Coordinates of C-alpha atoms and ligand atoms in Angstrom, one line a residue:
X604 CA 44.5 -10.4 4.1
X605 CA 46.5 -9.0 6.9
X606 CA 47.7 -5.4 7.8
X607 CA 51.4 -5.6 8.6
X608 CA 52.3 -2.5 11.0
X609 CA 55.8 -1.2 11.7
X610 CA 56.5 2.1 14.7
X611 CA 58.1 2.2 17.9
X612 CA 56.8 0.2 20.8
X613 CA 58.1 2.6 23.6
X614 CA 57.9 4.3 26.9
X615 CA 56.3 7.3 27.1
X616 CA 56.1 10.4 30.1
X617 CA 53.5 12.8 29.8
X618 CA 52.7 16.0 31.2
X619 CA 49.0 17.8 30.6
X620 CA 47.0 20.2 32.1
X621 CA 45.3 17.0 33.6
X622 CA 48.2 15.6 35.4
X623 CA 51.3 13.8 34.7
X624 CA 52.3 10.4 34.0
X625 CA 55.6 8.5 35.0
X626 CA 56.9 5.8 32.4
X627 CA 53.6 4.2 30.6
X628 CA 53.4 1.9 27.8
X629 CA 53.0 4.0 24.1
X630 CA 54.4 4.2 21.1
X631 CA 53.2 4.5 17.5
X632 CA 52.5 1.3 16.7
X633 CA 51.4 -0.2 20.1
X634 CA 48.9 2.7 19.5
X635 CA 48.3 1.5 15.9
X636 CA 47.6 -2.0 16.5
X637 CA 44.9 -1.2 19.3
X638 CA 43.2 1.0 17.3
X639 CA 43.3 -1.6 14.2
X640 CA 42.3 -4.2 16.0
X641 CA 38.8 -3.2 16.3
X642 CA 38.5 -3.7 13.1
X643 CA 40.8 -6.8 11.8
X644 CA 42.4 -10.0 13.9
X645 CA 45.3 -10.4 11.1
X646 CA 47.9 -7.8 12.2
X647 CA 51.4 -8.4 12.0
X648 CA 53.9 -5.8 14.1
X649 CA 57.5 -5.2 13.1
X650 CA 59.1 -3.2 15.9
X651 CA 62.3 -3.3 19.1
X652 CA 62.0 -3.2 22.8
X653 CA 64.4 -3.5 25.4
X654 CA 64.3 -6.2 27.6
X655 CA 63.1 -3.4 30.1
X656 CA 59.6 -3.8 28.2
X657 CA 56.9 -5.0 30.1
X658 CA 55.6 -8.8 29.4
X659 CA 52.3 -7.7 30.8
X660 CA 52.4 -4.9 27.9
X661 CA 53.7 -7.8 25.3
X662 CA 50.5 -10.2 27.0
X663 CA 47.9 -6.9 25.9
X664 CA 49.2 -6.7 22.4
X665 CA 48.9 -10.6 21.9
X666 CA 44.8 -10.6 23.6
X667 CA 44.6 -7.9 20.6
X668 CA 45.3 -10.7 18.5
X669 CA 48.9 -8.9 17.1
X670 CA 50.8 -11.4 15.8
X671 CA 54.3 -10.5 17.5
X672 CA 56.9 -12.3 15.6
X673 CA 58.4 -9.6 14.2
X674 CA 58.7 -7.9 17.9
X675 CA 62.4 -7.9 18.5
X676 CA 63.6 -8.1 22.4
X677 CA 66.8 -6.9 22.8
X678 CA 68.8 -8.5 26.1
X679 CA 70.8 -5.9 27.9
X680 CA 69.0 -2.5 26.0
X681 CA 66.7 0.2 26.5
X682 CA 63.5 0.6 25.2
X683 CA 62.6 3.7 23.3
X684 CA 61.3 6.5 25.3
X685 CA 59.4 9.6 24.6
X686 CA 58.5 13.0 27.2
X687 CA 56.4 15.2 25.6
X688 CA 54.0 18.5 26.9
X689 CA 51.3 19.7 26.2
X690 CA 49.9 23.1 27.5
X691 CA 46.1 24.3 27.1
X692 CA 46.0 24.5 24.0
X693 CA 46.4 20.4 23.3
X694 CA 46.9 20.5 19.5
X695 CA 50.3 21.9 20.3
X696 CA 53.0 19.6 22.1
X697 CA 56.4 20.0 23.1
X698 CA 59.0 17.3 23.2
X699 CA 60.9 17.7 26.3
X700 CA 63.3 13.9 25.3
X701 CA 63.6 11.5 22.8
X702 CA 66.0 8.5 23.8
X703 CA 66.3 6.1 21.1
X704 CA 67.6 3.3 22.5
X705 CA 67.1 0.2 21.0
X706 CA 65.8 2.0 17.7
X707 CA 69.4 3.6 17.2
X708 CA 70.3 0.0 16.1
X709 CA 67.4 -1.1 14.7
X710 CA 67.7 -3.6 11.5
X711 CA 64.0 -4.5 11.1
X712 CA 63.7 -8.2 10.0
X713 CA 59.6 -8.8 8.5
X714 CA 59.6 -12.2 9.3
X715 CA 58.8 -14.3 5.9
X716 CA 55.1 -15.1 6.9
X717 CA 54.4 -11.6 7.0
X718 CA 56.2 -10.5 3.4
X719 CA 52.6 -10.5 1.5
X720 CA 50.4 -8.8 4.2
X721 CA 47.9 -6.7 1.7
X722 CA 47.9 -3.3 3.9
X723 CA 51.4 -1.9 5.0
X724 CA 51.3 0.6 7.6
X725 CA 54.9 2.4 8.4
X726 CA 53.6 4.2 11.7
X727 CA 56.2 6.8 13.1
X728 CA 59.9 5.6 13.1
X729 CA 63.3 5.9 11.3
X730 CA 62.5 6.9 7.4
X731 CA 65.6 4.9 6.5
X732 CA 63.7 1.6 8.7
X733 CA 59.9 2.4 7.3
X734 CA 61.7 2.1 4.0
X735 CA 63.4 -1.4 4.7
X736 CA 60.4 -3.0 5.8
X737 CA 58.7 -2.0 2.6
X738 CA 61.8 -3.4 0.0
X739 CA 61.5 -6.8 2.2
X740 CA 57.9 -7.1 1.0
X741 CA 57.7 -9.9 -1.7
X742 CA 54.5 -8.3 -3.4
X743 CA 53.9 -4.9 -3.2
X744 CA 50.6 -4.6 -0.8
X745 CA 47.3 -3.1 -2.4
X746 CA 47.9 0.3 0.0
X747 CA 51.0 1.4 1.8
X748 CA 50.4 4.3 4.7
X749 CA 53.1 6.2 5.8
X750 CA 53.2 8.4 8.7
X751 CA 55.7 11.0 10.4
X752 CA 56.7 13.6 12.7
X753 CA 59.0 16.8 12.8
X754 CA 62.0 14.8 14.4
X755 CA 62.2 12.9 11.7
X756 CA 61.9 16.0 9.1
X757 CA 64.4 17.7 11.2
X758 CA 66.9 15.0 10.9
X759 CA 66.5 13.0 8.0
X760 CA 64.3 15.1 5.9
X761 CA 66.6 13.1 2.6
X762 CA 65.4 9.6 3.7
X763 CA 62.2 10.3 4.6
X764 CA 61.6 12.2 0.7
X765 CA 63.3 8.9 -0.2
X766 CA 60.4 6.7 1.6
X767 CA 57.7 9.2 0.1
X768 CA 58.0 8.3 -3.7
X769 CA 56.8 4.6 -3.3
X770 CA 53.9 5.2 -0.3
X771 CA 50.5 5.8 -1.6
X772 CA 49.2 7.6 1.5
X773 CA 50.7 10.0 3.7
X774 CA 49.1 10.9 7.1
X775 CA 50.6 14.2 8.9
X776 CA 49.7 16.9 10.8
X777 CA 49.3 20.9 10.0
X778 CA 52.4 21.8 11.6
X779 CA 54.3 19.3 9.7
X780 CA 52.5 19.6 6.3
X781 CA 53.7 23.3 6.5
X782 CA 57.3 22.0 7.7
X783 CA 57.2 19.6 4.7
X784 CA 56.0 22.0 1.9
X785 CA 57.8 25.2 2.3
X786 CA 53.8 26.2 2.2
X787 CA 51.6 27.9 5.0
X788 CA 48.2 27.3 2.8
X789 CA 47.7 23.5 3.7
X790 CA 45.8 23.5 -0.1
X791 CA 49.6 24.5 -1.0
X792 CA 51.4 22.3 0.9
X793 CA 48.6 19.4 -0.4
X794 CA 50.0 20.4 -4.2
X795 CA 53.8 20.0 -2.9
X796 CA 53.4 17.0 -1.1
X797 CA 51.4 15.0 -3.6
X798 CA 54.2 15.8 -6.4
X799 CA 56.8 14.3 -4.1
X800 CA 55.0 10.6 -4.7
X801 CA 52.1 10.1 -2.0
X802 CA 48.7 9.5 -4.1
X803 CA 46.9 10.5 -1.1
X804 CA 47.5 13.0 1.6
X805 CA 45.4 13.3 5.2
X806 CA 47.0 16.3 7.1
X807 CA 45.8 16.0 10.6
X808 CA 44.6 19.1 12.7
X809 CA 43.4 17.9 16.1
X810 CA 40.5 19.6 18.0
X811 CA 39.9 20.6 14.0
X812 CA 39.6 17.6 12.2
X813 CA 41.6 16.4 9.2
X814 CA 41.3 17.0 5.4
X815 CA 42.0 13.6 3.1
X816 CA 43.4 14.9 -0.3
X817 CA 44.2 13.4 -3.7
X818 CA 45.2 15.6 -6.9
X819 CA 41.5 16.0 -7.5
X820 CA 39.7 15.9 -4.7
X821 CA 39.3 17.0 -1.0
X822 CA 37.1 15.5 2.0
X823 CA 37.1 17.3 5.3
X824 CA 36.4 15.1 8.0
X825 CA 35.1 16.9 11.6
X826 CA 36.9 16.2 14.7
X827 CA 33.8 15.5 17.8
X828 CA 33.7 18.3 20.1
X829 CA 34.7 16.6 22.9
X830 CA 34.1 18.8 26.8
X831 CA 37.1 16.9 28.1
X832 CA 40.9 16.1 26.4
X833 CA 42.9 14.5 29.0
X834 CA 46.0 13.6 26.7
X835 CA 46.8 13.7 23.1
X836 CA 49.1 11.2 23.2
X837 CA 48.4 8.7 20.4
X838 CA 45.7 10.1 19.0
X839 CA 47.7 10.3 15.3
X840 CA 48.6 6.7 15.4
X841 CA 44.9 5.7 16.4
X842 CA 43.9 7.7 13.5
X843 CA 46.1 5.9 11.7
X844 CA 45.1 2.7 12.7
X845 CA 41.5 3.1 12.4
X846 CA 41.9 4.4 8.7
X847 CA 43.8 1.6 8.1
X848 CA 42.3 -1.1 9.6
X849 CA 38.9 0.1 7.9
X850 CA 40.2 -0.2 4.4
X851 CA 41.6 -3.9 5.3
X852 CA 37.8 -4.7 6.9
X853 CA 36.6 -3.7 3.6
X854 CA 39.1 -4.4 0.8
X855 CA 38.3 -1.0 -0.6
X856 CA 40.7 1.4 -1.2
X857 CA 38.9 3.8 -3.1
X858 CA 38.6 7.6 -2.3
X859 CA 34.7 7.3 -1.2
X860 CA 35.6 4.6 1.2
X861 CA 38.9 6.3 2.2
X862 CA 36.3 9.0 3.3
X863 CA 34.6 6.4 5.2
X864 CA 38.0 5.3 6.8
X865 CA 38.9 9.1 7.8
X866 CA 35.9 8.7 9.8
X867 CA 36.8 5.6 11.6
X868 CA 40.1 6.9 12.0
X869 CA 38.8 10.2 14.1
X870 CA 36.1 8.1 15.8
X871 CA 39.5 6.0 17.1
X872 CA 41.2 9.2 17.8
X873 CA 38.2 11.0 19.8
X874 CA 38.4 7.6 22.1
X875 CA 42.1 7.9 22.6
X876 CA 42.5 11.4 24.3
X877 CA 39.7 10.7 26.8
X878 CA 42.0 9.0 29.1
X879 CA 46.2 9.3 29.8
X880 CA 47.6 6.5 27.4
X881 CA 46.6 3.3 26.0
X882 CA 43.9 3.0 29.0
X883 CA 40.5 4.6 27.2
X884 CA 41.8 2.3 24.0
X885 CA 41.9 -1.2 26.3
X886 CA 38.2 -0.3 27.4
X887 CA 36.8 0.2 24.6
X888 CA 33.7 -1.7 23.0
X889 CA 32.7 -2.6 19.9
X890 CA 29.1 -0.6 20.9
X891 CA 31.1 2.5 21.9
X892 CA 33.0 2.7 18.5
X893 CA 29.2 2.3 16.6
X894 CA 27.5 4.5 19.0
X895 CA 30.6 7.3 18.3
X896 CA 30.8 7.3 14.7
X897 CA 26.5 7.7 14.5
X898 CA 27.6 10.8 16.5
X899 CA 29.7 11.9 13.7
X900 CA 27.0 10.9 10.9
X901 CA 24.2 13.1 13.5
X902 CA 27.2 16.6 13.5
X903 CA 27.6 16.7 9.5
X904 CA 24.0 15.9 8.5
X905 CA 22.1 18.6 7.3
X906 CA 19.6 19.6 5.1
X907 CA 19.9 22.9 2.6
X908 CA 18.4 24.1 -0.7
X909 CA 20.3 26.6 -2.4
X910 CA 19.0 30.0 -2.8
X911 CA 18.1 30.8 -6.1
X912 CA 19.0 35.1 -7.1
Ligands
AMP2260 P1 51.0 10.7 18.3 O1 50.5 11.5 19.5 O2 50.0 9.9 17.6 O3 51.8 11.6 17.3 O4 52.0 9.6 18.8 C1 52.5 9.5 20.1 C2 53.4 8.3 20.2 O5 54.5 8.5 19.3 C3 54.0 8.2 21.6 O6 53.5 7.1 22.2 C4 55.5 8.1 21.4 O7 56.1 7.0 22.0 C5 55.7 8.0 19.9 N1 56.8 8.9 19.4 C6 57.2 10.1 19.9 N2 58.3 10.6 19.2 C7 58.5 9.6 18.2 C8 59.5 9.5 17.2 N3 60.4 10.5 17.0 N4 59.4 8.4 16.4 C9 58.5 7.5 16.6 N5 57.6 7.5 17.6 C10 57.6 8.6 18.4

């Protein structure tokens, strides 16, 4: 029972409203693995850094538990490194640089130990690479996530429809489900999606919550009305890796606990954007996340009868 995760490790520069950061730790699955590990100790990362990496940042993933053998360090190279912008409105970003670095090269080895983790999650990375790690898997694990971004639609839109026909769920958000599906409707772009191999679809729409989807059902999950969003960053991947690591807690991949997950997953993502980077995620407690997703329960609940004509 063990969630193996794959995504960049990176750098990250980020400008809000708020403020602005220089170089701090991020990437999609340093952000996946702190979320999960609220909920599982057995998680097993697959990723590249430079030798420009932080140990300290190495030293935070290990006291989460993360198994790192699969963390590549490459001597002599650059670790990946994002910029991105947000303006007021925070469900919108802009990119300013993507440096690749180390990924550029990347030939991701899943160390044998790790070749029958149960959960797969290929966070944000290389299509071509998401799909490597998942042909090196001996058995194929009970649920395999996949999530992406416009760069990678962009460039390797091929590879990444490639990756899609043998992932059973497929986290991305609004913008991207549009780019994806030819479709502005997201119940459109749901239809296009699912025939192009993902069982399951969540579409993510920040401040607006997310909608989980299979070809007979939908579940609308709320986002928390939160006073203050200091920075985005990360809050897909903690999504991500609260879904996830929910499902692994409780071996049950079925729609009604996927529902459950989606909930974990935004209680993970409402944490995230309270403070610039990983910091709000490396405070967190066990009481907070409980305390949090009663909050969600206490903003859905309500009582009707229908009115009878
Ligand atoms: P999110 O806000 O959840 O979409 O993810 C933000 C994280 O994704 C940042 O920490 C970045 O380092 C990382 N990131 C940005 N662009 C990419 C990309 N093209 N591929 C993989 N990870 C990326």
């Amino acid at each position: 029972m063990s969630i193996l995760v794959v995504g960049t490790v990176a750098f990250d520069a980020i400008e809000t409203p708020f403020g602005k950061t220089d170089k701090i730790v991020g990437g999609a699955a340093t952000y996946i693995c702190l979320s999960a590990s609220f909920f599982t100790n057995k998680l097993n990362l697959v990723s590249v850094v430079g030798d420009d990496f932080p140990n300290n940042a190495i030293q935070m993933l290990k006291d989460k538990q993360v198994n790192i053998k699969g963390l590549q360090i490459k001597k002599g190279e650059k670790t990946f490194f994002w910029s991105g912008k947000y303006h007021n409105d925070m469900n919108t970003r802009d990119t300013i640089e993507t440096q690749l670095n180390v990924l550029e090269k990347f030939d991701p080895i899943v160390p044998e130990q790790y070749q029958n983790s149960e959960f797969l999650m290929l966070g944000n990375l290389m299509p071509s690479i998401q799909k490597k790690v998942l042909d090196q898997m001996k058995t194929r694990p009970k649920l395999v996530v996949l999530d992406t971004m416009n760069f990678w639609m962009d460039l390797f839109l091929d590879d990444l429809k490639n990756a899609l026909k043998e992932v059973d769920v497929l986290t991305i958000n609004d913008e991207e489900a549009r780019q994806l599906s030819g479709e502005y409707s997201l119940v459109k772009a749901a239809k296009v999606i699912l025939a192009m191999g993902p069982k399951y679809l969540i579409i993510k729409k920040g401040e607006h919550g997310a909608l989980l989807f299979n070809k007979e059902e939908v579940f609308f999950a709320p986002a928390l009305p939160l006073e203050e969003v200091f920075d985005p960053t990360g809050a897909g991947d903690c999504f991500a890796g609260g879904f996830v690591g929910y499902l692994e807690k409780t071996q049950d991949v079925s729609f009604e606990n996927m529902k459950r997950a989606v909930i974990y997953g935004s209680a993970m993502a409402s944490f995230c954007v309270e403070k610039f980077g990983t910091k709000r995620l490396t405070e967190l407690t066990d009481e907070d996340l409980e305390s949090r997703v009663k909050e969600f329960v206490d903003l859905v609940q309500f009582d009707i009868s229908l009115v009878k004509n």
